[in-house]
mmCIF file of C-alpha atoms in Angstrom:
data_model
loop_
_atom_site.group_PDB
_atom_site.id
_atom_site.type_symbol
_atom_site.label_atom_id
_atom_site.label_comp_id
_atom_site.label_asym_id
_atom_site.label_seq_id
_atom_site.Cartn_x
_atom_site.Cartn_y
_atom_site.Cartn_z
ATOM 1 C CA UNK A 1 41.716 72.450 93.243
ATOM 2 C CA UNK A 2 43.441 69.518 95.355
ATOM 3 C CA UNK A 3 42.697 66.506 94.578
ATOM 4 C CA UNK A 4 43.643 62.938 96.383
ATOM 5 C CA UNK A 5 44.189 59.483 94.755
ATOM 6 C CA UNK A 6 44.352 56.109 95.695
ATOM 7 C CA UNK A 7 46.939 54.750 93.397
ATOM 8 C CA UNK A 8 47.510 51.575 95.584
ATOM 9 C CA UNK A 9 46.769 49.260 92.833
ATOM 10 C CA UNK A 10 49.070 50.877 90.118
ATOM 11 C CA UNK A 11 52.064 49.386 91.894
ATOM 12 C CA UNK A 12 53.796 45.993 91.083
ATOM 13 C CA UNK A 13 52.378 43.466 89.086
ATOM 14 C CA UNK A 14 48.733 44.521 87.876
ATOM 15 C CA UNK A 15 46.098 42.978 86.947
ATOM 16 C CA UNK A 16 42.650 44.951 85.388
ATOM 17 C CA UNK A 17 41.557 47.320 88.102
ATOM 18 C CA UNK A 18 45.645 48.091 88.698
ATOM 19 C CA UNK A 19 45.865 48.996 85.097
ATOM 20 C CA UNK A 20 43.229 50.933 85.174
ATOM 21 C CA UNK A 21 44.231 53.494 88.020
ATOM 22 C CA UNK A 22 47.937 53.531 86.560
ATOM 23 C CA UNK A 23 46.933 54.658 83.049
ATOM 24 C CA UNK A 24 44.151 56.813 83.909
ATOM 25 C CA UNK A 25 46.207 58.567 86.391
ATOM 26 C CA UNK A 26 48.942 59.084 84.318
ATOM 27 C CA UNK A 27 46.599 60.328 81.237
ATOM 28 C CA UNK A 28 44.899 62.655 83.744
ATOM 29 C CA UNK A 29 47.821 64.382 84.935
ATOM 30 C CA UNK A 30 49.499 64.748 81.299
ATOM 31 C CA UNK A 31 46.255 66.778 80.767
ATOM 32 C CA UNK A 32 45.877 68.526 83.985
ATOM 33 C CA UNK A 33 48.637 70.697 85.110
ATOM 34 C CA UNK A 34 46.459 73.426 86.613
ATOM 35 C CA UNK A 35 45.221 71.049 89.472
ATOM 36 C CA UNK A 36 47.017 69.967 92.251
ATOM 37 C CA UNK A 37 47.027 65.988 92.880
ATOM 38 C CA UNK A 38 48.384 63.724 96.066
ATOM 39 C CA UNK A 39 48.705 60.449 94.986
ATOM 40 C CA UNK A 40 47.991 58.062 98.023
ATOM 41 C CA UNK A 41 50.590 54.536 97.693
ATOM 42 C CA UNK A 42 51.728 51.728 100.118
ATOM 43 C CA UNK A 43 54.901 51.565 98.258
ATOM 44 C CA UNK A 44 56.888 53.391 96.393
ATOM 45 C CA UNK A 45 55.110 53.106 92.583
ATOM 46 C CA UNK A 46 56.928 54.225 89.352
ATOM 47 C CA UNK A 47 55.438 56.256 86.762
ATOM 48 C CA UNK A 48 54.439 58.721 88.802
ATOM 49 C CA UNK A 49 57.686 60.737 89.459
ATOM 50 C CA UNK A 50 57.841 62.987 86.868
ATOM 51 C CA UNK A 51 54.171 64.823 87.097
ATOM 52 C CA UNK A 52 55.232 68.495 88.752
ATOM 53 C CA UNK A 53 51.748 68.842 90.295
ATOM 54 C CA UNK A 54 51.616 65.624 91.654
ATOM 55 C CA UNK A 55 52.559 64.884 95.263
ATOM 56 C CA UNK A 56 53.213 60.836 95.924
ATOM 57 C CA UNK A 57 52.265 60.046 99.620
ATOM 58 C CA UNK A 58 53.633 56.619 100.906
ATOM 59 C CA UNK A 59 51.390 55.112 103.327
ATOM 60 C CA UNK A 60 53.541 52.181 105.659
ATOM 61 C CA UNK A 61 50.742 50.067 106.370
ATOM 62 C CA UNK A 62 49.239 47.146 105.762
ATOM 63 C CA UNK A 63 45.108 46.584 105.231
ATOM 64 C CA UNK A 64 42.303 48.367 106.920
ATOM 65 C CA UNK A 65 45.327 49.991 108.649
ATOM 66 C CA UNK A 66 46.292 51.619 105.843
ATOM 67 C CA UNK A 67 42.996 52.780 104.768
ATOM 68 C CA UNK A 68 42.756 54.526 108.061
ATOM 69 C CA UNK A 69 45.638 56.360 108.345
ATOM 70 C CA UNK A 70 45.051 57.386 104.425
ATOM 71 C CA UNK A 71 41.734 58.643 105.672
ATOM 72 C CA UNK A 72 43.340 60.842 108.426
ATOM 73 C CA UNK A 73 45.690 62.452 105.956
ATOM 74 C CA UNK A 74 43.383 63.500 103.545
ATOM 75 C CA UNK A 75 41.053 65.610 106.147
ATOM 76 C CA UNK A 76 44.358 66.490 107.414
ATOM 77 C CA UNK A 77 44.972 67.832 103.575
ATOM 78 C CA UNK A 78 41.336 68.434 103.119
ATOM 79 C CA UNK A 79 41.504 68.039 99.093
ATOM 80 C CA UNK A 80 38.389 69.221 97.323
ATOM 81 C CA UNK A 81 38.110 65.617 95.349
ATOM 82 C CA UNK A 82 38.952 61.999 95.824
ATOM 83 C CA UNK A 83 39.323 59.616 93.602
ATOM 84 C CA UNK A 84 38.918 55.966 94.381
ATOM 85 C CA UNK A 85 39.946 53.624 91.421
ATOM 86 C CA UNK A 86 39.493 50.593 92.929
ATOM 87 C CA UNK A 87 38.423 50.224 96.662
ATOM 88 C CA UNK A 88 35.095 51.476 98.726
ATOM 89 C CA UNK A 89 36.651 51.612 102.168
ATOM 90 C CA UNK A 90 37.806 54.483 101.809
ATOM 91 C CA UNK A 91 34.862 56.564 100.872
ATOM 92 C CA UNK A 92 32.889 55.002 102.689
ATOM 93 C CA UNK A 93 35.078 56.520 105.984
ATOM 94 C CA UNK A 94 35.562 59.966 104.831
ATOM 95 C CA UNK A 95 33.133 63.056 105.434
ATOM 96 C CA UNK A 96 30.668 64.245 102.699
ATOM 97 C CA UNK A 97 32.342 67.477 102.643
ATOM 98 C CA UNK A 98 35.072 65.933 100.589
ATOM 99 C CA UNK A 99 33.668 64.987 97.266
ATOM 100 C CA UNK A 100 34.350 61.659 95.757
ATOM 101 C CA UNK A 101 34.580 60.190 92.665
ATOM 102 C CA UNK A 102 34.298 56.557 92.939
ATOM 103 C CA UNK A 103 34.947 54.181 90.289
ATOM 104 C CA UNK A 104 33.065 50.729 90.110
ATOM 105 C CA UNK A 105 34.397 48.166 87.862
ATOM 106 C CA UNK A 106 32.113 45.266 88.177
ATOM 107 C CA UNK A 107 29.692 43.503 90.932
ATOM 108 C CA UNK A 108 31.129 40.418 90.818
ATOM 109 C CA UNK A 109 30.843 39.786 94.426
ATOM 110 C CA UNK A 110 26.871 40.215 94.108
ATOM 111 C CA UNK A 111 26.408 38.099 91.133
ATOM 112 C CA UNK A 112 29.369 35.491 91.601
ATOM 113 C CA UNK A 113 30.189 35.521 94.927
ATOM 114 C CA UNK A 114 30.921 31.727 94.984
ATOM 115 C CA UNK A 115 33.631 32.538 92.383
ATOM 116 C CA UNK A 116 35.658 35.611 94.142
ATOM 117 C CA UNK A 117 37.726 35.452 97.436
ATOM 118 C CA UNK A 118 35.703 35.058 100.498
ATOM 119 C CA UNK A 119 36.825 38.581 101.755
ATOM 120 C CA UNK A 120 37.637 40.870 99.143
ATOM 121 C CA UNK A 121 33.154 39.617 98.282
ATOM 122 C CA UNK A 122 32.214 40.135 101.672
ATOM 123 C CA UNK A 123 34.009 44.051 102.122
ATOM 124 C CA UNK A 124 32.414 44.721 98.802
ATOM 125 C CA UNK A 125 28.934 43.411 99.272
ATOM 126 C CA UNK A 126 29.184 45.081 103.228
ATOM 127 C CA UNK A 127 30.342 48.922 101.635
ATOM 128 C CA UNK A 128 29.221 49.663 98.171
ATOM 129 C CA UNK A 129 25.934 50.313 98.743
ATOM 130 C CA UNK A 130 26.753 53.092 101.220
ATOM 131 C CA UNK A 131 29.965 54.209 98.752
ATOM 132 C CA UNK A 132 27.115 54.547 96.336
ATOM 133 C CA UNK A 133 25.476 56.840 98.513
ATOM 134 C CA UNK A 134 28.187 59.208 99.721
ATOM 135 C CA UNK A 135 29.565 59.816 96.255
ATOM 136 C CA UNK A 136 29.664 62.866 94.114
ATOM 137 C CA UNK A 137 29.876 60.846 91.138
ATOM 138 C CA UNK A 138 30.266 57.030 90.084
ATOM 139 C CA UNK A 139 32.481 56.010 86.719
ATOM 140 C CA UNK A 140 31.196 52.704 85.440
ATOM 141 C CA UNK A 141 34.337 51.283 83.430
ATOM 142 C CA UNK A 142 30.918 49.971 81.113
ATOM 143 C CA UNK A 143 27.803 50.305 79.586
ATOM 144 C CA UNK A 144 27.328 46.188 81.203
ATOM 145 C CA UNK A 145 28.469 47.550 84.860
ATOM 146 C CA UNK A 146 26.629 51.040 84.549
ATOM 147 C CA UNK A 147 23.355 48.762 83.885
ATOM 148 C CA UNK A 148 24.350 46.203 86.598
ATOM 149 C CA UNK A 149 24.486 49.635 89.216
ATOM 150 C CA UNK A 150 21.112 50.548 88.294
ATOM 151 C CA UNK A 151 19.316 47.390 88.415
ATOM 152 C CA UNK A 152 21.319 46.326 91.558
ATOM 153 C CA UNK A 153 20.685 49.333 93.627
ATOM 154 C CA UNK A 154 17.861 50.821 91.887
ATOM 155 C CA UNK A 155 20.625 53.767 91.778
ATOM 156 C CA UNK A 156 19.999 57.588 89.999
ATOM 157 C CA UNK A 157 21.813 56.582 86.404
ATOM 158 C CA UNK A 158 22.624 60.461 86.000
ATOM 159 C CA UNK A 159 25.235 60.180 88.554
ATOM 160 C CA UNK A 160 27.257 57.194 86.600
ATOM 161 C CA UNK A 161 29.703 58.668 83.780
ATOM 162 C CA UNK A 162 30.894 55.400 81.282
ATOM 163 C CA UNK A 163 34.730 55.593 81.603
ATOM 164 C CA UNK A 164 36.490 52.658 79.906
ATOM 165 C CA UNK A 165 39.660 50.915 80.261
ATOM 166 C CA UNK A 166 41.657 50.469 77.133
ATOM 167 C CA UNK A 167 44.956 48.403 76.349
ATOM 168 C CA UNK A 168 48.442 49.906 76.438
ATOM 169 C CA UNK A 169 50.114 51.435 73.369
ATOM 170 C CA UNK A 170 52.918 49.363 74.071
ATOM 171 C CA UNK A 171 50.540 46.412 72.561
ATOM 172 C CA UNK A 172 51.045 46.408 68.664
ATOM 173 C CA UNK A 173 51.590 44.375 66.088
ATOM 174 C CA UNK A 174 55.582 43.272 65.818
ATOM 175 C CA UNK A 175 58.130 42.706 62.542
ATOM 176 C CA UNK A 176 58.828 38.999 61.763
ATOM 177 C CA UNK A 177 62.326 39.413 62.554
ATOM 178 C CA UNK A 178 61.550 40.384 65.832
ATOM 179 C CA UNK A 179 59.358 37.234 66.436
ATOM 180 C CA UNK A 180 62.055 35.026 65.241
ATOM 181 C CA UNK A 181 64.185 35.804 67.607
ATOM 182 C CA UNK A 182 62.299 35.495 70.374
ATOM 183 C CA UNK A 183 60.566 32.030 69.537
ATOM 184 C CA UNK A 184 64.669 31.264 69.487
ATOM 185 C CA UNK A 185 65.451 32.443 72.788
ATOM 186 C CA UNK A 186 61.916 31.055 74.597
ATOM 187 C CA UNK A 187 61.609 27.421 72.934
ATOM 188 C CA UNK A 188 58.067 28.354 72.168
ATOM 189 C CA UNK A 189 56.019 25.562 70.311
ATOM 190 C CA UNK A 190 55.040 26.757 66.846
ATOM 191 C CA UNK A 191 51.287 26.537 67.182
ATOM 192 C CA UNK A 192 49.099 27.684 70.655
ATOM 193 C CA UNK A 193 46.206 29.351 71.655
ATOM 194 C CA UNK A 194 47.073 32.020 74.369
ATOM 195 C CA UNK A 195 44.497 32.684 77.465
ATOM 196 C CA UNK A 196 45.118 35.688 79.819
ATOM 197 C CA UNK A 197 44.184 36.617 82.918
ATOM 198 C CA UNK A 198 44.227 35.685 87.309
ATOM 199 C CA UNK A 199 43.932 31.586 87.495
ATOM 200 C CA UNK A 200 40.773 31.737 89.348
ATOM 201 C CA UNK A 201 37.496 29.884 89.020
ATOM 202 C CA UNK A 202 35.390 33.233 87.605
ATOM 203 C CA UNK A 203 38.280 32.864 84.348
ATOM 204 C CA UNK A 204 36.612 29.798 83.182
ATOM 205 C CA UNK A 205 39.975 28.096 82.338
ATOM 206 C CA UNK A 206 38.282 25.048 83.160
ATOM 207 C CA UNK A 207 35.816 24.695 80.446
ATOM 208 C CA UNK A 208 38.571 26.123 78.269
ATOM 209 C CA UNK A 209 40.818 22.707 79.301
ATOM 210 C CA UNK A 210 38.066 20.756 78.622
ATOM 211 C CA UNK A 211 37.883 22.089 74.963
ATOM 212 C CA UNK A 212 41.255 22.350 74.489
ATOM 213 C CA UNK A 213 41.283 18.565 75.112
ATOM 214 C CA UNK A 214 39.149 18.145 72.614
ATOM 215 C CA UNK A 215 40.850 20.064 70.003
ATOM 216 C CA UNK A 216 44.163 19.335 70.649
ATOM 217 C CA UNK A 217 43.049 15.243 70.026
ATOM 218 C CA UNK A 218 42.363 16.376 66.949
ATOM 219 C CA UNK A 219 45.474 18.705 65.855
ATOM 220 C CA UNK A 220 48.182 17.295 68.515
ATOM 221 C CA UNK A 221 50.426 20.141 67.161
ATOM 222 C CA UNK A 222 48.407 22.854 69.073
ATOM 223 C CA UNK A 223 49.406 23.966 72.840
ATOM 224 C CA UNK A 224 47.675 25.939 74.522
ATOM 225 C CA UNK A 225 49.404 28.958 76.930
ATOM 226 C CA UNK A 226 47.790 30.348 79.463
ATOM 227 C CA UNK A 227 49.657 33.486 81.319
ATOM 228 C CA UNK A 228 48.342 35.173 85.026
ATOM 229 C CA UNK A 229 49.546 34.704 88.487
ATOM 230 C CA UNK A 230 47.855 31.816 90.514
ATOM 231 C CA UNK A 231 44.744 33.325 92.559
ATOM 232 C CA UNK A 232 41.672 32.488 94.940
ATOM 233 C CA UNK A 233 40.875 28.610 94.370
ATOM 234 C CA UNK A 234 43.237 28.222 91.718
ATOM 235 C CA UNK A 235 44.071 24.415 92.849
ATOM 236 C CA UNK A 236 40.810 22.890 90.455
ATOM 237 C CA UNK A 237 42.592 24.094 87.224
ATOM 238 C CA UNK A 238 46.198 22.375 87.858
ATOM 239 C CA UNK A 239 43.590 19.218 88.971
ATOM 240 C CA UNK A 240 42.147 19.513 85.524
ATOM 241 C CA UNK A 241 44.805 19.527 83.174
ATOM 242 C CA UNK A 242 46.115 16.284 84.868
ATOM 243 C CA UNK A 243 42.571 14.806 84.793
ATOM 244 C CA UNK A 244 43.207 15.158 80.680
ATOM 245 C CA UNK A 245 46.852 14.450 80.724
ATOM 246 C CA UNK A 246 47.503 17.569 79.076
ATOM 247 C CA UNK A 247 50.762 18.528 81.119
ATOM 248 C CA UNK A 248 52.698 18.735 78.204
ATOM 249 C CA UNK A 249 50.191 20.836 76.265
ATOM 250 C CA UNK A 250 49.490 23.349 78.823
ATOM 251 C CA UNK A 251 51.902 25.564 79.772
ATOM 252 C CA UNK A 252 51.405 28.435 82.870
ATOM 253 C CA UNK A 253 53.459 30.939 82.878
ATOM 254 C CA UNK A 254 52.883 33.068 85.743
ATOM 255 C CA UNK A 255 52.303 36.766 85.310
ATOM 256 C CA UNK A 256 53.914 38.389 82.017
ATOM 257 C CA UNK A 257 54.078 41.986 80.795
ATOM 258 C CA UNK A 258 55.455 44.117 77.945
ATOM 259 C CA UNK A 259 57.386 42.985 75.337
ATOM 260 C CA UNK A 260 57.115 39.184 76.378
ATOM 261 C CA UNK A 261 53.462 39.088 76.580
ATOM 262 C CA UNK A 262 53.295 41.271 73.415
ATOM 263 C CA UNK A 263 55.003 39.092 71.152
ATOM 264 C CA UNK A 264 52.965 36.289 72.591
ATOM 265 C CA UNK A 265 49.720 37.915 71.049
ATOM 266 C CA UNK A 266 51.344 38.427 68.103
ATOM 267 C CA UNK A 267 52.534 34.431 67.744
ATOM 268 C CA UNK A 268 49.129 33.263 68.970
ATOM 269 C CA UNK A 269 47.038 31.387 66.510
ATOM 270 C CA UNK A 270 44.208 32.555 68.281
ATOM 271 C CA UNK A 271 43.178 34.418 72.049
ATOM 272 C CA UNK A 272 40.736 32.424 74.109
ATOM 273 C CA UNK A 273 38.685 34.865 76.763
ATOM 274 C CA UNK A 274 35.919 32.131 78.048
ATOM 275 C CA UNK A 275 35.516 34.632 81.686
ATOM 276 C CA UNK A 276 32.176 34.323 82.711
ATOM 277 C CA UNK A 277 31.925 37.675 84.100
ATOM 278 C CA UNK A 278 33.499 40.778 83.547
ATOM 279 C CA UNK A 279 33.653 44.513 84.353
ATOM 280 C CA UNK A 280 35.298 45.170 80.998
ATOM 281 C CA UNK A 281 38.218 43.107 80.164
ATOM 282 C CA UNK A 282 41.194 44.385 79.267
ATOM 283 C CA UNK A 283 42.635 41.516 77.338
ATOM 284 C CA UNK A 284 40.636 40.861 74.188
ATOM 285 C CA UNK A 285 41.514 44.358 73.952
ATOM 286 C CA UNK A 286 45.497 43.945 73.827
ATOM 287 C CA UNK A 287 45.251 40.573 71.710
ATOM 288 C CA UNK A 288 43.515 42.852 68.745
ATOM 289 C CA UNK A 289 45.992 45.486 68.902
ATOM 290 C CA UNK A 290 48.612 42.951 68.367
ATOM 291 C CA UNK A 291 45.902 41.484 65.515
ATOM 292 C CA UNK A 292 45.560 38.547 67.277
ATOM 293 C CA UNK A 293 41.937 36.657 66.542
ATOM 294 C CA UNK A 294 39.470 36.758 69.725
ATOM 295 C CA UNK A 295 37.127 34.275 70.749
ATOM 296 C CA UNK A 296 35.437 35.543 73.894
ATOM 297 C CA UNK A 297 32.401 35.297 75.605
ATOM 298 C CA UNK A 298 28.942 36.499 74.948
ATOM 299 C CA UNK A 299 28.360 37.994 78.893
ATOM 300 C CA UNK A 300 28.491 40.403 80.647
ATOM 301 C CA UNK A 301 30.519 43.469 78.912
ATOM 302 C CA UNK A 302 32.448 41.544 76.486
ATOM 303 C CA UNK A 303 30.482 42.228 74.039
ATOM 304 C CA UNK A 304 30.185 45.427 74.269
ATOM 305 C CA UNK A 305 34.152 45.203 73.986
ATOM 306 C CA UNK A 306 34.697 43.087 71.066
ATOM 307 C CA UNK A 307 31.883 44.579 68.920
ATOM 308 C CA UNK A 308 31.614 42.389 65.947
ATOM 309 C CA UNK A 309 35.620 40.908 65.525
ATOM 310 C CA UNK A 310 35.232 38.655 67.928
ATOM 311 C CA UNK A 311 34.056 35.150 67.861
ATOM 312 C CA UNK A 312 31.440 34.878 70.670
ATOM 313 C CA UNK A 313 30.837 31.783 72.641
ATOM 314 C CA UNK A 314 28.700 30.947 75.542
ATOM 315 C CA UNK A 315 31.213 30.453 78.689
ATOM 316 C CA UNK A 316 28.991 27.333 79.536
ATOM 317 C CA UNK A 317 29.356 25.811 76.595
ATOM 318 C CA UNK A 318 32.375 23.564 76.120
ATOM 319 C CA UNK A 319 31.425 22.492 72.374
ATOM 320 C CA UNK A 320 31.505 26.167 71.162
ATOM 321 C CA UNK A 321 34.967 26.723 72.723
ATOM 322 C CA UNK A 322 35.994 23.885 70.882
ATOM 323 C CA UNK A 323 34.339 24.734 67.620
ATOM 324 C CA UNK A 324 35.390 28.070 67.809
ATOM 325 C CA UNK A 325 38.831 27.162 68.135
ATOM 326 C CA UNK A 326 38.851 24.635 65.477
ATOM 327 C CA UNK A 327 37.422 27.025 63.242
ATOM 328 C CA UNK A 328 40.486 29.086 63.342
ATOM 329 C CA UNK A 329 42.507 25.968 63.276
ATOM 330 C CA UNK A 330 40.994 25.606 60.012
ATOM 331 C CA UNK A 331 40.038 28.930 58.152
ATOM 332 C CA UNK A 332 42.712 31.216 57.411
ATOM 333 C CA UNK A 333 40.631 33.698 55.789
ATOM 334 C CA UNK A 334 38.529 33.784 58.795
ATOM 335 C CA UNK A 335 41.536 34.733 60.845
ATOM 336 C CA UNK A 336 42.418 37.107 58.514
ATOM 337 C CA UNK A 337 39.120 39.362 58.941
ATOM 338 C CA UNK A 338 39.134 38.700 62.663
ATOM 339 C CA UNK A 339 42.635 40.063 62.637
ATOM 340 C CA UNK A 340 41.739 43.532 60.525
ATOM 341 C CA UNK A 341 38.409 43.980 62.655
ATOM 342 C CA UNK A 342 40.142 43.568 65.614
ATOM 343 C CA UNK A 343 42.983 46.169 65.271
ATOM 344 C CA UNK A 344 40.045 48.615 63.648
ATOM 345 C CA UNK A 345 37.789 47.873 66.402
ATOM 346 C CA UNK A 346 40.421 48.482 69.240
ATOM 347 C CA UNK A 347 41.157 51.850 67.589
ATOM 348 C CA UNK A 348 37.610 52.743 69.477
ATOM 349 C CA UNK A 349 38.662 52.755 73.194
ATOM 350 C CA UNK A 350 42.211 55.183 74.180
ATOM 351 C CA UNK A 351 43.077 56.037 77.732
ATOM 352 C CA UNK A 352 43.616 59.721 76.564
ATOM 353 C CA UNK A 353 39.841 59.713 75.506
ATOM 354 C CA UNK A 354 38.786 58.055 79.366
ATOM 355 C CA UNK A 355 41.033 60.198 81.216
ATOM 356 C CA UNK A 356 39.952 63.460 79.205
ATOM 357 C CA UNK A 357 36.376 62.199 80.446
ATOM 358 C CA UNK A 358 37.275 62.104 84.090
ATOM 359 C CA UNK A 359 38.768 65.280 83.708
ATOM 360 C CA UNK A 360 35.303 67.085 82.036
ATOM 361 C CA UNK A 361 34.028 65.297 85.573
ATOM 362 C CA UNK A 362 36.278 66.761 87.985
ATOM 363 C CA UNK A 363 35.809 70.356 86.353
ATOM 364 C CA UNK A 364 32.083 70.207 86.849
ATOM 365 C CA UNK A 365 32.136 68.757 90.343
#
């Protein structure tokens, strides 16, 4: 069979859905060297190259553009299958005698609209419901999102397949030594609760200042470091750390991967994931493989996630961030168990396992 990819996403800097499509796509084609894939980019992407059976097609275009021209090539190629990781235009524009798989990762655009960028809310809400319809099959990256399809579109739940992200092997647990020598070389204060993800308002990081305030008056020691790339309506959470005079405590990094971000888990007192809604969440994830302590939130598909080695908060709730927090200020034996649960309980999810799921999909489409 041929099959066609969007792999747009997997290039650059990444966030959840990019990490996604990069591992899954990789994982598929280690395990699928009878198929043939074309691998649809708008730049060049690495990780890609070495796949004999996989043909990258750079696409020199810009928005709906893009998606167009993409759309021309493929009946042009006429694949039996495409895959779409991460956006609905395309599927939407292409016949029905091309079958697609298309992957959803959340609805936050139908139930937190207010929170997301203005366009990338109104595209979704104006072309999933009709991507819903054209497609072969629909991946839910959860159990949370496969149940937010069916009550949102009162849509047939035998044609959504549970595919979940995972973290990176490359997150793991790190030698002393090792950590030494980087606290050396970064300055980093000896005590801090890390926070990961986009700086926008559907993150919660301003509930989590507000309880960090609150701790930190308390134990002055503790810092807390929050790492992601400014996005949509970011401007409130700068606003808020100056409204507690914490610009000393709180330090934004920008966007951090590999070893950098890895050791940070690993020096972390504790991870802090106070989102209000997510798809899946990739980050609780990579702090327990580094046997970091969670807290996270009770919504949405986080729990579903962090099982039972997570502390769980309510995202509304400023006084439970805090507590939380303060509780593994205070109880090292309560890290401790966090710490082995967490590792045990990330042990669960593997991109081999998801991609060897989409690949039982594509052999019975």
């Amino acid at each position: 069979m041929k099959i066609a990819v969007d792999i747009r996403s997997a290039s650059g800097e990444k966030a959840g859905k990019g990490w996604f499509t990069f591992y899954i796509i990789q994982n598929l084609l280690e395990q699928d060297q009878k198929n043939h894939y074309l691998l649809y980019a708008q730049n060049k992407t690495p990780g890609f190259d070495k796949y004999k059976n996989a043909q990258i097609k750079v696409i020199n275009s810009k928005g709906i553009l893009w998606h167009y021209k993409v759309v021309k090539d493929i009946q042009k190629e006429a694949p039996d299958i495409f895959i779409a990781p991460t956006s609905y235009i395309i599927p939407v524009l292409l016949p029905k005698s091309i079958k697609t798989i298309l992957v959803v990762h959340d609805l936050v655009s139908f139930f937190y609209p207010h929170m997301h960028n203005k366009k990338a809310a109104f595209i979704e809400r104006f072309l999933l419901r009709t991507a819903l319809k054209k497609a072969k099959k629909v991946i839910a990256v959860s159990k949370n999102t496969k149940n937010d399809i069916i009550q949102k579109f009162n849509y047939e739940k035998n044609k959504i397949n549970i595919v979940n992200c995972s973290a990176s092997d490359d997150f793991k647990p790190v030698e002393a030594g090792s950590l030494s020598s980087f606290i050396k070389k970064t300055n980093l204060p000896a005590n801090f609760f890390l926070a990961v993800g986009t700086l926008e308002p559907r993150k919660n990081y301003i509930n989590l200042i507000k309880a960090f305030g609150r701790v930190n008056k308390r134990y002055p020691n503790y810092h807390l470091i929050i790492v992601g790339n400014n996005g949509w309506n970011y401007e409130q959470i700068y606003e808020e750390i100056k409204i507690n005079y914490l610009q000393k405590k709180v330090h934004i990094l920008g966007y951090l991967s590999g070893k950098s971000l890895n050791n940070l888990y690993n020096l972390a007192k504790g991870f802090v994931f106070p989102s209000l809604y997510e798809g899946f969440g990739i980050p609780p994830l990579e702090a327990m493989k580094c046997g970091c302590p969670v807290i996270a939130s009770n919504t949405s598909s986080l729990p579903e996630v962090v099982g039972e080695s997570a502390i769980l908060i309510s995202p509304h709730s400023v006084s439970e961030m805090e507590n939380a927090m303060l509780s593994l200020v205070k109880d090292k034996n309560l890290c401790d168990n966090l710490r082995q649960k967490g590792l045990k309980q990330a042990k669960k999810f593997s991109w081999k396992n998801s991609a060897a799921k989409l690949l039982k999909m594509i052999k019975k489409l």
